[in-house]
Amino acid sequence: QVQLVESGGGLVQPGGSLRLSCAASGFTFSSYWMYWVRQAPGKGLEWVSGLNTGGGSTYYADSVKGRFTISRDNAKNTLFLQMNSLKREDTALYYCARLNSWQIDYWGQGTQVTVSS
């Protein structure tokens, strides 16, 4: 069955960096667009970043442009999100998600990112 398992979250000071990973299994990872979606406390879902199958086309929310970088290793079935210059407002639960026919059909369990001094 399809599984998406995020890791790499944690507590970091403002201005710091984290690298999130999402290990995918149960499907042909290289055939799907993948996204990172986050949910801050008391707020709705925000589409943070997306990446096409080959890694050459990306999407970034305006709130993270220039600070976050999405990438993938299709040989290792893994999606990454490098997050630099983190701000308090980046605090959220970060989900890895699979895009299928322009809809999210599978989500991971999420990894918590907390930016605080």
CSV table of N, CA, C and O in Angstrom, one decimal:
chain,number,residue,atom,x,y,z
A,1,GLN,N,0.8,-1.2,0.0
A,1,GLN,CA,0.0,0.0,0.0
A,1,GLN,C,0.9,1.2,0.0
A,1,GLN,O,2.0,1.2,0.4
A,2,VAL,N,0.3,2.3,-0.4
A,2,VAL,CA,1.0,3.6,-0.5
A,2,VAL,C,1.4,4.1,0.9
A,2,VAL,O,0.5,4.1,1.8
A,3,GLN,N,2.6,4.4,1.1
A,3,GLN,CA,3.0,5.0,2.4
A,3,GLN,C,4.0,6.2,2.2
A,3,GLN,O,4.8,6.1,1.3
A,4,LEU,N,3.7,7.2,2.9
A,4,LEU,CA,4.6,8.4,2.9
A,4,LEU,C,5.0,8.7,4.4
A,4,LEU,O,4.1,8.9,5.2
A,5,VAL,N,6.3,8.7,4.6
A,5,VAL,CA,6.7,8.8,6.0
A,5,VAL,C,7.7,10.0,6.1
A,5,VAL,O,8.8,9.9,5.5
A,6,GLU,N,7.3,11.0,6.8
A,6,GLU,CA,8.1,12.2,6.9
A,6,GLU,C,9.0,12.1,8.1
A,6,GLU,O,8.8,11.4,9.1
A,7,SER,N,10.2,12.8,8.0
A,7,SER,CA,11.1,12.9,9.1
A,7,SER,C,11.9,14.2,9.0
A,7,SER,O,11.8,14.9,7.9
A,8,GLY,N,12.6,14.5,10.0
A,8,GLY,CA,13.5,15.7,10.0
A,8,GLY,C,13.0,16.9,10.7
A,8,GLY,O,13.7,17.9,10.8
A,9,GLY,N,11.8,16.9,11.2
A,9,GLY,CA,11.3,18.0,11.9
A,9,GLY,C,11.9,18.2,13.3
A,9,GLY,O,12.7,17.3,13.7
A,10,GLY,N,11.6,19.3,13.9
A,10,GLY,CA,12.2,19.5,15.2
A,10,GLY,C,12.1,21.0,15.7
A,10,GLY,O,11.4,21.8,15.0
A,11,LEU,N,12.8,21.3,16.7
A,11,LEU,CA,12.8,22.7,17.2
A,11,LEU,C,14.1,23.4,16.7
A,11,LEU,O,15.2,22.8,16.9
A,12,VAL,N,13.9,24.5,16.2
A,12,VAL,CA,15.0,25.3,15.7
A,12,VAL,C,14.8,26.8,16.0
A,12,VAL,O,13.7,27.2,16.1
A,13,GLN,N,15.9,27.5,16.1
A,13,GLN,CA,15.8,28.9,16.4
A,13,GLN,C,15.5,29.7,15.1
A,13,GLN,O,15.9,29.2,14.0
A,14,PRO,N,14.9,30.8,15.3
A,14,PRO,CA,14.8,31.7,14.1
A,14,PRO,C,16.1,31.9,13.4
A,14,PRO,O,17.1,32.2,14.0
A,15,GLY,N,16.0,31.8,12.0
A,15,GLY,CA,17.2,32.0,11.2
A,15,GLY,C,17.9,30.6,11.0
A,15,GLY,O,18.8,30.6,10.1
A,16,GLY,N,17.5,29.6,11.6
A,16,GLY,CA,18.1,28.3,11.5
A,16,GLY,C,17.6,27.5,10.3
A,16,GLY,O,16.8,28.1,9.5
A,17,SER,N,18.1,26.3,10.1
A,17,SER,CA,17.7,25.5,9.0
A,17,SER,C,17.3,24.1,9.4
A,17,SER,O,17.7,23.6,10.5
A,18,LEU,N,16.5,23.5,8.6
A,18,LEU,CA,16.1,22.1,8.8
A,18,LEU,C,15.9,21.5,7.4
A,18,LEU,O,15.6,22.2,6.4
A,19,ARG,N,16.1,20.2,7.3
A,19,ARG,CA,15.9,19.4,6.1
A,19,ARG,C,14.9,18.3,6.4
A,19,ARG,O,15.1,17.4,7.2
A,20,LEU,N,13.7,18.4,5.7
A,20,LEU,CA,12.7,17.4,5.9
A,20,LEU,C,12.9,16.4,4.8
A,20,LEU,O,13.3,16.7,3.7
A,21,SER,N,12.6,15.1,5.1
A,21,SER,CA,12.6,14.0,4.2
A,21,SER,C,11.2,13.3,4.2
A,21,SER,O,10.5,13.3,5.2
A,22,CYS,N,10.9,12.7,3.1
A,22,CYS,CA,9.7,11.9,3.0
A,22,CYS,C,10.0,10.7,2.2
A,22,CYS,O,10.4,10.7,1.0
A,23,ALA,N,10.0,9.6,2.9
A,23,ALA,CA,10.2,8.3,2.3
A,23,ALA,C,8.9,7.7,1.7
A,23,ALA,O,8.0,7.5,2.5
A,24,ALA,N,8.9,7.4,0.4
A,24,ALA,CA,7.7,6.9,-0.2
A,24,ALA,C,7.9,5.4,-0.5
A,24,ALA,O,9.0,5.0,-0.9
A,25,SER,N,6.8,4.7,-0.5
A,25,SER,CA,6.8,3.3,-0.8
A,25,SER,C,5.4,2.9,-1.3
A,25,SER,O,4.4,3.6,-1.0
A,26,GLY,N,5.3,1.8,-2.0
A,26,GLY,CA,4.0,1.2,-2.4
A,26,GLY,C,3.5,1.8,-3.7
A,26,GLY,O,2.4,1.4,-4.1
A,27,PHE,N,4.3,2.6,-4.4
A,27,PHE,CA,3.9,3.1,-5.7
A,27,PHE,C,5.1,3.5,-6.5
A,27,PHE,O,6.2,3.6,-5.9
A,28,THR,N,5.0,3.8,-7.7
A,28,THR,CA,6.1,4.3,-8.6
A,28,THR,C,6.3,5.7,-8.3
A,28,THR,O,5.7,6.6,-9.0
A,29,PHE,N,7.2,6.0,-7.4
A,29,PHE,CA,7.4,7.4,-6.9
A,29,PHE,C,7.7,8.3,-8.1
A,29,PHE,O,7.3,9.5,-8.1
A,30,SER,N,8.5,7.9,-9.0
A,30,SER,CA,9.0,8.8,-10.1
A,30,SER,C,7.9,9.2,-11.0
A,30,SER,O,8.1,10.1,-11.9
A,31,SER,N,6.7,8.6,-10.9
A,31,SER,CA,5.6,8.9,-11.8
A,31,SER,C,4.7,10.0,-11.3
A,31,SER,O,3.7,10.3,-12.0
A,32,TYR,N,4.9,10.5,-10.1
A,32,TYR,CA,4.0,11.4,-9.5
A,32,TYR,C,4.7,12.8,-9.1
A,32,TYR,O,5.8,12.8,-8.6
A,33,TRP,N,3.9,13.8,-9.3
A,33,TRP,CA,4.2,15.1,-8.7
A,33,TRP,C,4.1,14.9,-7.2
A,33,TRP,O,3.2,14.2,-6.7
A,34,MET,N,4.9,15.6,-6.4
A,34,MET,CA,4.9,15.5,-5.0
A,34,MET,C,4.8,16.9,-4.4
A,34,MET,O,5.4,17.8,-4.9
A,35,TYR,N,4.2,17.0,-3.2
A,35,TYR,CA,4.1,18.3,-2.6
A,35,TYR,C,4.4,18.2,-1.1
A,35,TYR,O,4.3,17.2,-0.5
A,36,TRP,N,4.8,19.4,-0.6
A,36,TRP,CA,4.8,19.6,0.9
A,36,TRP,C,3.7,20.6,1.2
A,36,TRP,O,3.5,21.6,0.6
A,37,VAL,N,2.9,20.2,2.2
A,37,VAL,CA,1.8,21.0,2.6
A,37,VAL,C,1.9,21.2,4.2
A,37,VAL,O,2.3,20.2,4.8
A,38,ARG,N,1.6,22.3,4.7
A,38,ARG,CA,1.7,22.5,6.1
A,38,ARG,C,0.5,23.1,6.7
A,38,ARG,O,-0.4,23.7,6.0
A,39,GLN,N,0.4,22.9,8.0
A,39,GLN,CA,-0.8,23.4,8.8
A,39,GLN,C,-0.2,24.0,10.1
A,39,GLN,O,0.3,23.3,10.9
A,40,ALA,N,-0.4,25.3,10.2
A,40,ALA,CA,0.1,26.0,11.4
A,40,ALA,C,-1.1,25.9,12.4
A,40,ALA,O,-2.2,25.7,12.1
A,41,PRO,N,-0.7,26.1,13.7
A,41,PRO,CA,-1.8,26.0,14.7
A,41,PRO,C,-2.9,26.9,14.5
A,41,PRO,O,-2.7,28.1,14.3
A,42,GLY,N,-4.1,26.4,14.5
A,42,GLY,CA,-5.3,27.3,14.3
A,42,GLY,C,-5.5,27.8,12.9
A,42,GLY,O,-6.4,28.6,12.7
A,43,LYS,N,-4.8,27.3,11.9
A,43,LYS,CA,-4.9,27.8,10.6
A,43,LYS,C,-5.2,26.6,9.6
A,43,LYS,O,-5.1,25.5,10.0
A,44,GLY,N,-5.5,27.0,8.4
A,44,GLY,CA,-5.8,26.0,7.4
A,44,GLY,C,-4.6,25.5,6.7
A,44,GLY,O,-3.4,25.8,7.1
A,45,LEU,N,-4.8,24.6,5.7
A,45,LEU,CA,-3.6,24.0,5.0
A,45,LEU,C,-3.0,25.0,4.0
A,45,LEU,O,-3.7,25.8,3.4
A,46,GLU,N,-1.7,25.0,4.0
A,46,GLU,CA,-1.0,25.8,3.0
A,46,GLU,C,-0.1,24.9,2.1
A,46,GLU,O,0.7,24.2,2.6
A,47,TRP,N,-0.3,25.1,0.8
A,47,TRP,CA,0.6,24.3,-0.1
A,47,TRP,C,1.9,25.1,-0.1
A,47,TRP,O,2.1,26.1,-0.7
A,48,VAL,N,2.9,24.4,0.4
A,48,VAL,CA,4.2,25.1,0.6
A,48,VAL,C,5.1,25.0,-0.7
A,48,VAL,O,5.6,26.0,-1.2
A,49,SER,N,5.2,23.7,-1.2
A,49,SER,CA,6.1,23.5,-2.4
A,49,SER,C,5.7,22.2,-3.1
A,49,SER,O,5.3,21.3,-2.5
A,50,GLY,N,5.9,22.2,-4.4
A,50,GLY,CA,5.6,21.1,-5.2
A,50,GLY,C,6.7,20.8,-6.2
A,50,GLY,O,7.5,21.8,-6.6
A,51,LEU,N,6.8,19.6,-6.7
A,51,LEU,CA,7.9,19.2,-7.6
A,51,LEU,C,7.3,18.2,-8.6
A,51,LEU,O,6.7,17.2,-8.2
A,52,ASN,N,7.7,18.4,-9.9
A,52,ASN,CA,7.2,17.5,-10.9
A,52,ASN,C,8.0,16.2,-10.9
A,52,ASN,O,8.9,16.0,-10.1
A,53,THR,N,7.7,15.3,-11.8
A,53,THR,CA,8.3,13.9,-11.7
A,53,THR,C,9.8,13.9,-11.9
A,53,THR,O,10.5,13.2,-11.2
A,54,GLY,N,10.3,14.7,-12.8
A,54,GLY,CA,11.7,14.7,-13.1
A,54,GLY,C,12.5,15.7,-12.2
A,54,GLY,O,13.7,15.7,-12.3
A,55,GLY,N,11.8,16.5,-11.5
A,55,GLY,CA,12.5,17.5,-10.6
A,55,GLY,C,12.8,18.8,-11.3
A,55,GLY,O,13.4,19.7,-10.7
A,56,GLY,N,12.3,19.0,-12.5
A,56,GLY,CA,12.7,20.2,-13.2
A,56,GLY,C,11.7,21.4,-13.1
A,56,GLY,O,12.0,22.5,-13.5
A,57,SER,N,10.5,21.1,-12.6
A,57,SER,CA,9.5,22.1,-12.4
A,57,SER,C,9.0,22.2,-11.0
A,57,SER,O,8.7,21.1,-10.4
A,58,THR,N,9.1,23.4,-10.4
A,58,THR,CA,8.8,23.5,-9.0
A,58,THR,C,7.7,24.6,-8.8
A,58,THR,O,7.4,25.4,-9.6
A,59,TYR,N,7.1,24.5,-7.6
A,59,TYR,CA,6.1,25.5,-7.1
A,59,TYR,C,6.5,25.8,-5.7
A,59,TYR,O,6.9,24.9,-4.9
A,60,TYR,N,6.5,27.1,-5.4
A,60,TYR,CA,6.7,27.6,-4.0
A,60,TYR,C,5.7,28.6,-3.7
A,60,TYR,O,5.3,29.5,-4.5
A,61,ALA,N,5.2,28.5,-2.5
A,61,ALA,CA,4.3,29.5,-1.9
A,61,ALA,C,5.1,30.8,-1.8
A,61,ALA,O,6.3,30.8,-1.5
A,62,ASP,N,4.5,32.0,-1.9
A,62,ASP,CA,5.2,33.2,-1.8
A,62,ASP,C,5.9,33.3,-0.4
A,62,ASP,O,7.0,33.9,-0.3
A,63,SER,N,5.3,32.7,0.5
A,63,SER,CA,5.8,32.9,1.9
A,63,SER,C,7.1,32.2,2.1
A,63,SER,O,7.8,32.4,3.1
A,64,VAL,N,7.5,31.3,1.2
A,64,VAL,CA,8.7,30.5,1.4
A,64,VAL,C,9.7,30.7,0.3
A,64,VAL,O,10.8,30.2,0.3
A,65,LYS,N,9.4,31.4,-0.8
A,65,LYS,CA,10.3,31.6,-1.9
A,65,LYS,C,11.6,32.2,-1.5
A,65,LYS,O,11.6,33.1,-0.7
A,66,GLY,N,12.6,31.6,-2.0
A,66,GLY,CA,14.0,32.1,-1.7
A,66,GLY,C,14.6,31.5,-0.4
A,66,GLY,O,15.7,31.7,-0.1
A,67,ARG,N,13.7,30.8,0.4
A,67,ARG,CA,14.2,30.2,1.6
A,67,ARG,C,14.1,28.7,1.6
A,67,ARG,O,15.0,28.1,2.3
A,68,PHE,N,13.1,28.2,1.0
A,68,PHE,CA,12.9,26.7,0.9
A,68,PHE,C,13.3,26.2,-0.5
A,68,PHE,O,13.1,26.9,-1.5
A,69,THR,N,13.8,25.0,-0.5
A,69,THR,CA,14.2,24.3,-1.7
A,69,THR,C,13.6,22.9,-1.7
A,69,THR,O,14.0,22.1,-0.8
A,70,ILE,N,12.8,22.5,-2.7
A,70,ILE,CA,12.3,21.2,-2.8
A,70,ILE,C,13.1,20.4,-3.7
A,70,ILE,O,13.6,20.9,-4.7
A,71,SER,N,13.3,19.1,-3.5
A,71,SER,CA,14.1,18.2,-4.4
A,71,SER,C,13.6,16.8,-4.2
A,71,SER,O,12.8,16.5,-3.2
A,72,ARG,N,14.1,15.9,-5.0
A,72,ARG,CA,13.7,14.5,-4.9
A,72,ARG,C,14.8,13.6,-5.4
A,72,ARG,O,15.6,14.0,-6.3
A,73,ASP,N,14.8,12.4,-4.9
A,73,ASP,CA,15.8,11.4,-5.4
A,73,ASP,C,14.9,10.2,-5.8
A,73,ASP,O,14.4,9.4,-4.9
A,74,ASN,N,14.6,10.1,-7.1
A,74,ASN,CA,13.7,9.1,-7.6
A,74,ASN,C,14.3,7.7,-7.4
A,74,ASN,O,13.6,6.7,-7.3
A,75,ALA,N,15.7,7.6,-7.4
A,75,ALA,CA,16.3,6.3,-7.2
A,75,ALA,C,16.1,5.8,-5.7
A,75,ALA,O,16.1,4.6,-5.5
A,76,LYS,N,15.9,6.7,-4.8
A,76,LYS,CA,15.7,6.4,-3.4
A,76,LYS,C,14.3,6.6,-2.9
A,76,LYS,O,14.0,6.5,-1.7
A,77,ASN,N,13.4,7.0,-3.9
A,77,ASN,CA,12.0,7.2,-3.5
A,77,ASN,C,11.8,8.2,-2.4
A,77,ASN,O,11.1,7.9,-1.4
A,78,THR,N,12.5,9.3,-2.4
A,78,THR,CA,12.6,10.2,-1.3
A,78,THR,C,12.4,11.6,-1.8
A,78,THR,O,13.0,12.0,-2.8
A,79,LEU,N,11.5,12.4,-1.1
A,79,LEU,CA,11.3,13.8,-1.3
A,79,LEU,C,11.9,14.6,-0.2
A,79,LEU,O,11.9,14.1,1.0
A,80,PHE,N,12.5,15.7,-0.5
A,80,PHE,CA,13.2,16.6,0.5
A,80,PHE,C,12.6,18.0,0.5
A,80,PHE,O,12.0,18.4,-0.5
A,81,LEU,N,12.8,18.6,1.6
A,81,LEU,CA,12.5,20.1,1.7
A,81,LEU,C,13.6,20.7,2.5
A,81,LEU,O,13.6,20.5,3.7
A,82,GLN,N,14.5,21.4,1.9
A,82,GLN,CA,15.5,22.2,2.6
A,82,GLN,C,14.9,23.5,3.0
A,82,GLN,O,14.5,24.3,2.2
A,83,MET,N,14.9,23.8,4.3
A,83,MET,CA,14.3,25.0,4.8
A,83,MET,C,15.4,25.8,5.5
A,83,MET,O,16.0,25.4,6.5
A,84,ASN,N,15.7,27.0,4.9
A,84,ASN,CA,16.7,27.9,5.5
A,84,ASN,C,16.0,29.2,6.0
A,84,ASN,O,14.9,29.5,5.6
A,85,SER,N,16.7,30.0,6.8
A,85,SER,CA,16.2,31.2,7.3
A,85,SER,C,14.8,31.1,7.9
A,85,SER,O,13.9,31.9,7.5
A,86,LEU,N,14.7,30.1,8.7
A,86,LEU,CA,13.4,29.8,9.2
A,86,LEU,C,12.8,31.0,10.1
A,86,LEU,O,13.6,31.6,10.8
A,87,LYS,N,11.5,31.2,10.0
A,87,LYS,CA,10.9,32.2,10.8
A,87,LYS,C,9.8,31.6,11.7
A,87,LYS,O,9.4,30.4,11.5
A,88,ARG,N,9.4,32.3,12.7
A,88,ARG,CA,8.5,31.8,13.7
A,88,ARG,C,7.2,31.4,13.0
A,88,ARG,O,6.5,30.4,13.3
A,89,GLU,N,6.8,32.1,11.9
A,89,GLU,CA,5.6,31.8,11.2
A,89,GLU,C,5.7,30.5,10.3
A,89,GLU,O,4.7,30.1,9.7
A,90,ASP,N,6.9,29.9,10.3
A,90,ASP,CA,7.0,28.6,9.6
A,90,ASP,C,6.7,27.5,10.5
A,90,ASP,O,6.6,26.3,10.1
A,91,THR,N,6.4,27.8,11.8
A,91,THR,CA,6.0,26.7,12.7
A,91,THR,C,4.7,26.1,12.3
A,91,THR,O,3.7,26.8,12.0
A,92,ALA,N,4.7,24.8,12.1
A,92,ALA,CA,3.6,24.0,11.5
A,92,ALA,C,3.9,22.6,11.5
A,92,ALA,O,5.0,22.1,11.7
A,93,LEU,N,2.8,21.8,11.2
A,93,LEU,CA,3.0,20.4,10.9
A,93,LEU,C,3.1,20.3,9.4
A,93,LEU,O,2.3,20.8,8.7
A,94,TYR,N,4.2,19.7,9.0
A,94,TYR,CA,4.5,19.6,7.6
A,94,TYR,C,4.2,18.2,7.1
A,94,TYR,O,4.7,17.2,7.6
A,95,TYR,N,3.4,18.1,6.0
A,95,TYR,CA,3.0,16.9,5.4
A,95,TYR,C,3.6,16.7,4.0
A,95,TYR,O,3.7,17.7,3.3
A,96,CYS,N,3.9,15.5,3.7
A,96,CYS,CA,4.3,15.1,2.4
A,96,CYS,C,3.0,14.5,1.7
A,96,CYS,O,2.2,13.8,2.4
A,97,ALA,N,2.8,14.9,0.5
A,97,ALA,CA,1.6,14.5,-0.2
A,97,ALA,C,1.8,14.1,-1.6
A,97,ALA,O,2.7,14.7,-2.3
A,98,ARG,N,1.1,13.1,-2.1
A,98,ARG,CA,1.1,12.7,-3.5
A,98,ARG,C,0.0,13.4,-4.3
A,98,ARG,O,-1.1,13.4,-3.9
A,99,LEU,N,0.4,13.9,-5.5
A,99,LEU,CA,-0.6,14.5,-6.4
A,99,LEU,C,-1.0,13.5,-7.4
A,99,LEU,O,-0.1,13.0,-8.1
A,100,ASN,N,-2.3,13.4,-7.6
A,100,ASN,CA,-2.8,12.4,-8.6
A,100,ASN,C,-4.0,13.1,-9.3
A,100,ASN,O,-5.0,13.4,-8.6
A,101,SER,N,-3.9,13.3,-10.6
A,101,SER,CA,-4.9,13.9,-11.4
A,101,SER,C,-5.3,15.3,-10.7
A,101,SER,O,-6.5,15.6,-10.5
A,102,TRP,N,-4.2,16.0,-10.3
A,102,TRP,CA,-4.4,17.4,-9.8
A,102,TRP,C,-5.1,17.4,-8.4
A,102,TRP,O,-5.6,18.5,-8.0
A,103,GLN,N,-5.1,16.3,-7.8
A,103,GLN,CA,-5.7,16.2,-6.4
A,103,GLN,C,-4.7,15.4,-5.5
A,103,GLN,O,-4.1,14.5,-6.0
A,104,ILE,N,-4.7,15.8,-4.3
A,104,ILE,CA,-3.9,15.0,-3.3
A,104,ILE,C,-4.7,13.8,-3.0
A,104,ILE,O,-5.8,13.8,-2.5
A,105,ASP,N,-4.0,12.6,-3.2
A,105,ASP,CA,-4.7,11.4,-2.9
A,105,ASP,C,-4.1,10.6,-1.7
A,105,ASP,O,-4.7,9.7,-1.1
A,106,TYR,N,-2.9,10.9,-1.3
A,106,TYR,CA,-2.2,10.3,-0.2
A,106,TYR,C,-1.4,11.4,0.6
A,106,TYR,O,-0.8,12.2,0.0
A,107,TRP,N,-1.5,11.2,1.9
A,107,TRP,CA,-0.7,12.1,2.8
A,107,TRP,C,0.1,11.3,3.8
A,107,TRP,O,-0.3,10.2,4.1
A,108,GLY,N,1.2,11.9,4.2
A,108,GLY,CA,2.0,11.3,5.3
A,108,GLY,C,1.3,11.6,6.6
A,108,GLY,O,0.3,12.3,6.7
A,109,GLN,N,2.0,11.2,7.7
A,109,GLN,CA,1.5,11.5,9.0
A,109,GLN,C,1.9,12.9,9.6
A,109,GLN,O,1.4,13.4,10.5
A,110,GLY,N,2.9,13.5,8.9
A,110,GLY,CA,3.3,14.8,9.3
A,110,GLY,C,4.5,14.8,10.2
A,110,GLY,O,4.8,13.8,10.9
A,111,THR,N,5.3,15.8,10.1
A,111,THR,CA,6.5,16.1,11.0
A,111,THR,C,6.4,17.5,11.5
A,111,THR,O,6.2,18.4,10.7
A,112,GLN,N,6.6,17.7,12.8
A,112,GLN,CA,6.4,19.0,13.4
A,112,GLN,C,7.6,19.8,13.3
A,112,GLN,O,8.8,19.3,13.6
A,113,VAL,N,7.5,21.0,12.8
A,113,VAL,CA,8.6,22.0,12.8
A,113,VAL,C,8.2,23.2,13.7
A,113,VAL,O,7.1,23.8,13.6
A,114,THR,N,9.0,23.4,14.7
A,114,THR,CA,8.8,24.5,15.6
A,114,THR,C,10.0,25.5,15.6
A,114,THR,O,11.1,25.1,15.8
A,115,VAL,N,9.7,26.7,15.2
A,115,VAL,CA,10.7,27.8,15.2
A,115,VAL,C,10.5,28.7,16.4
A,115,VAL,O,9.5,29.4,16.4
A,116,SER,N,11.4,28.7,17.3
A,116,SER,CA,11.3,29.4,18.5
A,116,SER,C,12.7,29.6,19.1
A,116,SER,O,13.5,28.8,19.0
A,117,SER,N,12.8,30.8,19.8
A,117,SER,CA,14.1,31.0,20.6
A,117,SER,C,13.9,30.6,22.0
A,117,SER,O,14.8,30.7,22.8
